[in-house]
Short mmCIF file of C-alpha atoms in Angstrom, two decimals:
data_model
loop_
_atom_site.label_atom_id
_atom_site.label_comp_id
_atom_site.label_asym_id
_atom_site.label_seq_id
_atom_site.Cartn_x
_atom_site.Cartn_y
_atom_site.Cartn_z
CA UNK P 1 90.64 123.68 98.93
CA UNK P 2 89.41 122.46 95.55
CA UNK P 3 86.08 120.68 95.83
CA UNK P 4 83.18 121.83 97.99
CA UNK P 5 81.57 118.52 98.80
CA UNK P 6 81.20 117.46 102.41
CA UNK P 7 84.84 116.49 102.91
CA UNK P 8 86.36 119.43 101.06
CA UNK P 9 84.13 121.77 103.04
CA UNK P 10 85.10 120.13 106.35
CA UNK P 11 88.81 120.38 105.55
CA UNK P 12 88.46 124.05 104.57
CA UNK P 13 86.77 124.71 107.91
CA UNK P 14 89.52 122.83 109.75
CA UNK P 15 92.38 124.70 108.04
CA UNK P 16 90.64 127.98 108.88
CA UNK P 17 89.97 126.81 112.42
CA UNK P 18 93.71 126.14 112.74
CA UNK P 19 94.45 129.75 111.81
CA UNK P 20 94.98 129.73 108.04
CA UNK P 21 93.15 131.90 105.49
CA UNK P 22 91.47 129.34 103.24
CA UNK P 23 89.80 129.53 99.84
CA UNK P 24 87.10 126.93 99.14
CA UNK P 25 86.50 126.40 95.42
CA UNK P 26 83.41 125.02 93.73
CA UNK P 27 82.89 124.88 89.97
CA UNK P 28 79.27 126.04 90.42
CA UNK P 29 78.76 129.80 90.55
CA UNK P 30 75.31 129.24 92.03
CA UNK P 31 76.63 127.05 94.83
CA UNK P 32 79.39 129.58 95.53
CA UNK P 33 76.88 132.42 95.83
CA UNK P 34 74.67 130.37 98.15
CA UNK P 35 77.61 129.48 100.41
CA UNK P 36 78.83 133.06 100.53
CA UNK P 37 75.36 134.25 101.52
CA UNK P 38 74.73 131.54 104.13
CA UNK P 39 78.34 131.24 105.38
CA UNK P 40 77.84 127.48 105.31
CA UNK P 41 77.43 124.64 102.84
CA UNK P 42 73.75 123.80 103.27
CA UNK P 43 73.85 121.14 100.57
CA UNK P 44 76.61 118.97 101.99
CA UNK P 45 77.47 120.13 105.52
CA UNK P 46 74.57 122.22 106.83
CA UNK P 47 75.50 122.07 110.52
CA UNK P 48 78.97 123.60 110.15
CA UNK P 49 79.27 127.36 109.78
CA UNK P 50 82.26 128.88 108.02
CA UNK P 51 84.93 130.63 110.10
CA UNK P 52 85.74 134.17 108.96
CA UNK P 53 88.95 132.91 107.34
CA UNK P 54 87.06 130.87 104.71
CA UNK P 55 86.47 132.53 101.34
CA UNK P 56 84.32 130.84 98.67
CA UNK P 57 85.36 130.97 95.01
CA UNK P 58 84.07 129.63 91.71
CA UNK P 59 87.03 130.98 89.69
CA UNK P 60 89.75 128.30 89.74
CA UNK P 61 92.59 130.66 88.80
CA UNK P 62 91.68 133.12 91.54
CA UNK P 63 91.31 130.32 94.07
CA UNK P 64 94.83 128.93 93.59
CA UNK P 65 96.68 132.20 92.98
CA UNK P 66 99.38 132.63 95.63
CA UNK P 67 98.22 129.65 97.68
CA UNK P 68 100.77 128.11 100.05
CA UNK P 69 99.24 124.68 99.41
CA UNK P 70 96.53 123.38 97.10
CA UNK P 71 94.37 120.59 98.54
CA UNK P 72 92.11 118.60 96.21
CA UNK P 73 88.95 116.95 97.52
CA UNK P 74 87.09 115.63 94.50
CA UNK P 75 85.93 112.06 93.75
CA UNK P 76 88.50 109.81 92.10
CA UNK P 77 86.72 109.93 88.74
CA UNK P 78 87.15 113.72 88.63
CA UNK P 79 90.79 113.95 89.72
CA UNK P 80 92.49 113.77 86.33
CA UNK P 81 90.22 116.35 84.70
CA UNK P 82 90.79 118.80 87.56
CA UNK P 83 94.57 118.31 87.42
CA UNK P 84 94.53 119.04 83.68
CA UNK P 85 92.68 122.31 84.33
CA UNK P 86 95.00 123.11 87.20
CA UNK P 87 98.29 122.48 85.38
CA UNK P 88 98.61 125.82 83.52
CA UNK P 89 97.63 127.73 86.68
CA UNK P 90 100.32 126.32 88.97
CA UNK P 91 103.17 128.50 90.17
CA UNK P 92 106.67 127.04 90.07
CA UNK P 93 106.68 126.67 93.87
CA UNK P 94 103.19 125.11 94.08
CA UNK P 95 102.59 122.28 96.54
CA UNK P 96 99.69 119.88 96.17
CA UNK P 97 97.82 117.34 98.24
CA UNK P 98 94.56 115.46 97.86
CA UNK P 99 91.95 113.77 99.98
CA UNK P 100 90.75 111.77 96.97
CA UNK P 101 90.35 108.02 97.58
CA UNK P 102 90.24 105.31 94.94
CA UNK P 103 91.92 103.84 91.89
CA UNK P 104 91.23 105.59 88.60
CA UNK P 105 88.64 103.36 86.96
CA UNK P 106 89.96 103.47 83.41
CA UNK P 107 93.65 102.93 84.22
CA UNK P 108 93.85 101.33 87.67
CA UNK P 109 96.25 104.06 88.76
CA UNK P 110 96.42 105.47 92.28
CA UNK P 111 95.94 109.23 92.74
CA UNK P 112 99.67 109.98 93.05
CA UNK P 113 100.29 108.11 89.79
CA UNK P 114 97.59 110.13 88.04
CA UNK P 115 99.11 113.35 89.39
CA UNK P 116 102.58 112.38 88.21
CA UNK P 117 101.26 111.49 84.76
CA UNK P 118 99.52 114.85 84.39
CA UNK P 119 101.92 117.19 86.22
CA UNK P 120 105.26 115.39 86.18
CA UNK P 121 107.34 115.12 89.36
CA UNK P 122 108.28 118.76 89.87
CA UNK P 123 105.79 119.53 92.67
CA UNK P 124 105.75 118.21 96.25
CA UNK P 125 102.64 116.04 96.70
CA UNK P 126 100.83 114.38 99.60
CA UNK P 127 97.67 112.46 100.42
CA UNK P 128 95.36 113.07 103.40
CA UNK P 129 93.49 109.98 104.58
CA UNK P 130 92.19 108.16 107.61
CA UNK P 131 89.07 107.55 109.69
CA UNK P 132 87.26 110.84 109.30
CA UNK P 133 83.61 111.68 108.80
CA UNK P 134 83.16 115.15 107.38
CA UNK P 135 80.23 116.03 109.65
CA UNK P 136 82.28 115.35 112.79
CA UNK P 137 85.28 117.34 111.53
CA UNK P 138 82.94 120.19 110.62
CA UNK P 139 81.54 120.16 114.15
CA UNK P 140 85.04 120.30 115.62
CA UNK P 141 84.94 116.86 117.26
CA UNK P 142 88.31 115.24 118.09
CA UNK P 143 89.78 113.60 114.98
CA UNK P 144 93.05 112.03 113.84
CA UNK P 145 94.25 111.24 110.33
CA UNK P 146 97.38 110.42 108.31
CA UNK P 147 99.26 112.62 105.84
CA UNK P 148 101.59 110.71 103.55
CA UNK P 149 104.20 112.12 101.20
CA UNK P 150 107.56 111.03 99.79
CA UNK P 151 108.67 114.46 101.04
CA UNK P 152 108.60 114.05 104.84
CA UNK P 153 109.16 117.77 105.40
CA UNK P 154 106.06 118.60 103.37
CA UNK P 155 104.00 116.01 105.25
CA UNK P 156 105.09 117.58 108.54
CA UNK P 157 104.21 121.07 107.33
CA UNK P 158 100.73 119.97 106.30
CA UNK P 159 100.24 118.17 109.61
CA UNK P 160 101.15 121.33 111.50
CA UNK P 161 98.79 123.37 109.31
CA UNK P 162 95.85 121.17 110.31
CA UNK P 163 96.79 120.81 113.97
CA UNK P 164 94.38 122.26 116.52
CA UNK P 165 92.90 121.27 119.86
CA UNK P 166 90.37 119.09 118.02
CA UNK P 167 92.59 117.69 115.27
CA UNK P 168 95.80 115.67 115.14
CA UNK P 169 97.61 114.50 112.01
CA UNK P 170 100.26 111.80 111.84
CA UNK P 171 102.77 111.58 109.00
CA UNK P 172 104.01 108.81 106.74
CA UNK P 173 106.22 108.43 103.69
CA UNK P 174 104.18 105.44 102.42
CA UNK P 175 101.90 107.20 99.95
CA UNK P 176 101.09 103.91 98.19
CA UNK P 177 99.91 102.22 101.39
CA UNK P 178 97.79 105.15 102.50
CA UNK P 179 96.14 105.40 99.07
CA UNK P 180 95.48 101.66 98.79
CA UNK P 181 93.87 101.62 102.25
CA UNK P 182 91.60 104.48 101.26
CA UNK P 183 90.63 102.84 97.98
CA UNK P 184 89.76 99.33 99.13
CA UNK P 185 87.98 100.09 102.41
CA UNK P 186 85.07 101.64 100.51
CA UNK P 187 84.41 98.34 98.74
CA UNK P 188 84.46 96.39 101.99
CA UNK P 189 82.08 98.89 103.59
CA UNK P 190 79.50 98.10 100.90
CA UNK P 191 79.91 94.45 101.88
CA UNK P 192 79.49 95.25 105.56
CA UNK P 193 76.25 97.08 104.83
CA UNK P 194 74.99 94.17 102.76
CA UNK P 195 75.82 91.64 105.48
CA UNK P 196 74.20 93.68 108.24
CA UNK P 197 71.16 94.47 106.11
CA UNK P 198 70.65 90.78 105.43
CA UNK P 199 70.86 89.99 109.14
CA UNK P 200 74.06 87.95 109.03
CA UNK P 201 75.09 89.27 112.45
CA UNK P 202 78.11 90.69 114.23
CA UNK P 203 80.23 87.58 113.70
CA UNK P 204 79.97 87.98 109.93
CA UNK P 205 80.73 91.69 110.09
CA UNK P 206 83.92 91.25 112.10
CA UNK P 207 85.03 88.37 109.88
CA UNK P 208 84.55 90.60 106.83
CA UNK P 209 86.55 93.42 108.44
CA UNK P 210 89.40 91.19 109.58
CA UNK P 211 89.76 89.14 106.42
CA UNK P 212 89.11 92.26 104.36
CA UNK P 213 92.08 93.89 106.02
CA UNK P 214 94.20 90.93 104.92
CA UNK P 215 93.07 91.57 101.35
CA UNK P 216 94.03 95.23 101.60
CA UNK P 217 97.46 94.27 102.90
CA UNK P 218 98.04 91.74 100.12
CA UNK P 219 97.14 94.21 97.39
CA UNK P 220 99.08 97.04 99.00
CA UNK P 221 102.26 95.00 99.40
CA UNK P 222 101.99 93.84 95.78
CA UNK P 223 101.91 97.50 94.76
CA UNK P 224 104.90 98.42 96.93
CA UNK P 225 103.32 99.49 100.22
CA UNK P 226 104.60 98.82 103.72
CA UNK P 227 102.59 96.31 105.78
CA UNK P 228 102.80 98.50 108.91
CA UNK P 229 100.82 101.26 107.21
CA UNK P 230 97.69 99.11 107.19
CA UNK P 231 97.78 98.70 110.97
CA UNK P 232 97.31 102.44 111.39
CA UNK P 233 94.70 105.14 110.84
CA UNK P 234 94.67 104.96 107.04
CA UNK P 235 94.30 101.16 107.06
CA UNK P 236 92.58 99.47 109.98
CA UNK P 237 91.21 102.73 111.38
CA UNK P 238 89.50 103.85 108.17
CA UNK P 239 88.24 100.34 107.46
CA UNK P 240 86.57 99.89 110.85
CA UNK P 241 85.02 103.35 110.75
CA UNK P 242 83.45 103.03 107.32
CA UNK P 243 82.24 99.44 107.91
CA UNK P 244 80.53 100.09 111.24
CA UNK P 245 78.96 103.56 111.24
CA UNK P 246 75.93 104.61 109.22
CA UNK P 247 77.47 107.97 108.41
CA UNK P 248 79.35 105.97 105.77
CA UNK P 249 77.68 106.35 102.38
CA UNK P 250 79.22 103.07 101.27
CA UNK P 251 77.75 101.18 104.22
CA UNK P 252 74.34 102.81 103.66
CA UNK P 253 74.53 101.79 100.01
CA UNK P 254 75.00 98.16 101.05
CA UNK P 255 72.12 98.42 103.53
CA UNK P 256 69.86 99.80 100.79
CA UNK P 257 70.76 96.97 98.42
CA UNK P 258 70.01 94.44 101.17
CA UNK P 259 66.59 96.06 101.61
CA UNK P 260 65.79 95.25 97.98
CA UNK P 261 66.59 98.52 96.24
CA UNK P 262 68.31 98.50 92.89
CA UNK P 263 71.77 99.99 92.51
CA UNK P 264 70.34 103.08 90.83
CA UNK P 265 67.63 103.52 93.47
CA UNK P 266 70.19 103.23 96.28
CA UNK P 267 72.55 105.71 94.64
CA UNK P 268 69.73 108.18 94.03
CA UNK P 269 68.51 107.92 97.63
CA UNK P 270 71.97 108.67 99.03
CA UNK P 271 72.34 111.64 96.69
CA UNK P 272 76.13 111.88 96.89
CA UNK P 273 78.98 109.97 95.30
CA UNK P 274 79.26 106.41 96.64
CA UNK P 275 82.91 105.65 95.93
CA UNK P 276 82.59 101.97 96.83
CA UNK P 277 80.37 101.24 93.83
CA UNK P 278 82.88 102.18 91.13
CA UNK P 279 85.78 101.20 93.39
CA UNK P 280 84.55 97.60 93.41
CA UNK P 281 85.14 97.43 89.66
CA UNK P 282 88.49 99.20 89.83
CA UNK P 283 89.81 97.10 92.73
CA UNK P 284 88.69 93.90 91.01
CA UNK P 285 90.59 94.88 87.85
CA UNK P 286 93.75 95.81 89.75
CA UNK P 287 93.66 92.58 91.78
CA UNK P 288 93.40 90.55 88.57
CA UNK P 289 96.22 92.56 87.00
CA UNK P 290 98.48 92.01 90.01
CA UNK P 291 97.37 88.38 90.51
CA UNK P 292 96.32 89.10 94.11
CA UNK P 293 93.72 86.87 95.77
CA UNK P 294 90.89 89.09 97.11
CA UNK P 295 87.85 86.80 97.52
CA UNK P 296 85.74 89.23 99.56
CA UNK P 297 86.32 92.15 97.18
CA UNK P 298 85.65 89.80 94.26
CA UNK P 299 82.40 88.66 95.87
CA UNK P 300 81.22 92.25 96.31
CA UNK P 301 82.10 92.89 92.66
CA UNK P 302 79.93 89.93 91.61
CA UNK P 303 77.02 91.20 93.68
CA UNK P 304 77.22 94.70 92.17
CA UNK P 305 78.12 93.90 88.58
CA UNK P 306 77.09 90.28 87.91
CA UNK P 307 73.86 90.21 89.95
CA UNK P 308 74.97 87.30 92.11
CA UNK P 309 72.85 87.08 95.30
CA UNK P 310 74.73 88.15 98.42
CA UNK P 311 73.72 84.96 100.24
CA UNK P 312 75.35 82.89 97.50
CA UNK P 313 78.55 84.94 97.77
CA UNK P 314 78.70 84.39 101.53
CA UNK P 315 78.11 80.66 101.01
CA UNK P 316 80.96 80.57 98.45
CA UNK P 317 83.30 82.33 100.89
CA UNK P 318 82.41 79.99 103.75
CA UNK P 319 83.06 76.87 101.67
CA UNK P 320 86.47 77.90 100.38
CA UNK P 321 89.27 75.39 101.13
CA UNK P 322 90.82 75.47 104.61
CA UNK P 323 94.05 77.49 104.74
CA UNK P 324 96.31 79.09 107.34
CA UNK P 325 95.01 82.43 108.61
CA UNK P 326 98.39 84.13 108.22
CA UNK P 327 100.50 83.87 105.09
#
């Protein structure tokens, strides 16, 4: 497990809980020493102790040597750099997966496209996504997610590796759809936090979620995804979770902005990566490139990057021309 943030740590615990010796890698020698001493990740997941099967490493080569599968859990802006470091260390039979969500900001590429560009197409790859808060997975609460790969056998093997009495994984071959769902929902969660923080009410929130889902579907289909994917865990499920629960950093970011904090103040207060902030810029660029109408995502972009008041954005959305709901 490469990346010892909250989600990487939770996944390492879950793989170990399911009976697999697991190496958790962090680039910080100090953090590695602290985790080895405490047998937990006090910085990101303090309430979840490590099973005996979890080893902590700060040496990347040692961490991946002989691994049956390499799972990456770093923010989207760090994926390419890690893959470049990883490339000369990979065995010929290496298998990779990632829990990274988001378009690459500079290129607008999805994670599987970045991986193919860096590593070629010689390795089986997969993405893990869905409605999962790290703290709940770390505590062993019942959870379900989706594993998508063009290689259905590999997806099934990963699903079985995670399976336990508290955890169920479903499989998919639609890696594009699962990645698009994971990328766009973070942007919409910022909008949900803004709307709730400004007191717009439950009606506004559910309208944002429902019409936001339509935007995800439109962008995903334009990029080659299957519509059905967005009705599942990695689409609707992840969107509802991150828009409605305050464990979501993206939602809390929106709430902080609504309370009058600046972007930098809100980011500093949260203290962890808020993917929805940079994702708003990336999604906006991809939507323009693909000529996909995404008015809610565009409105959130204007709030974050063009300083347009949220109330004005909502007014603009409400006065758009009448159109059919479907189509």
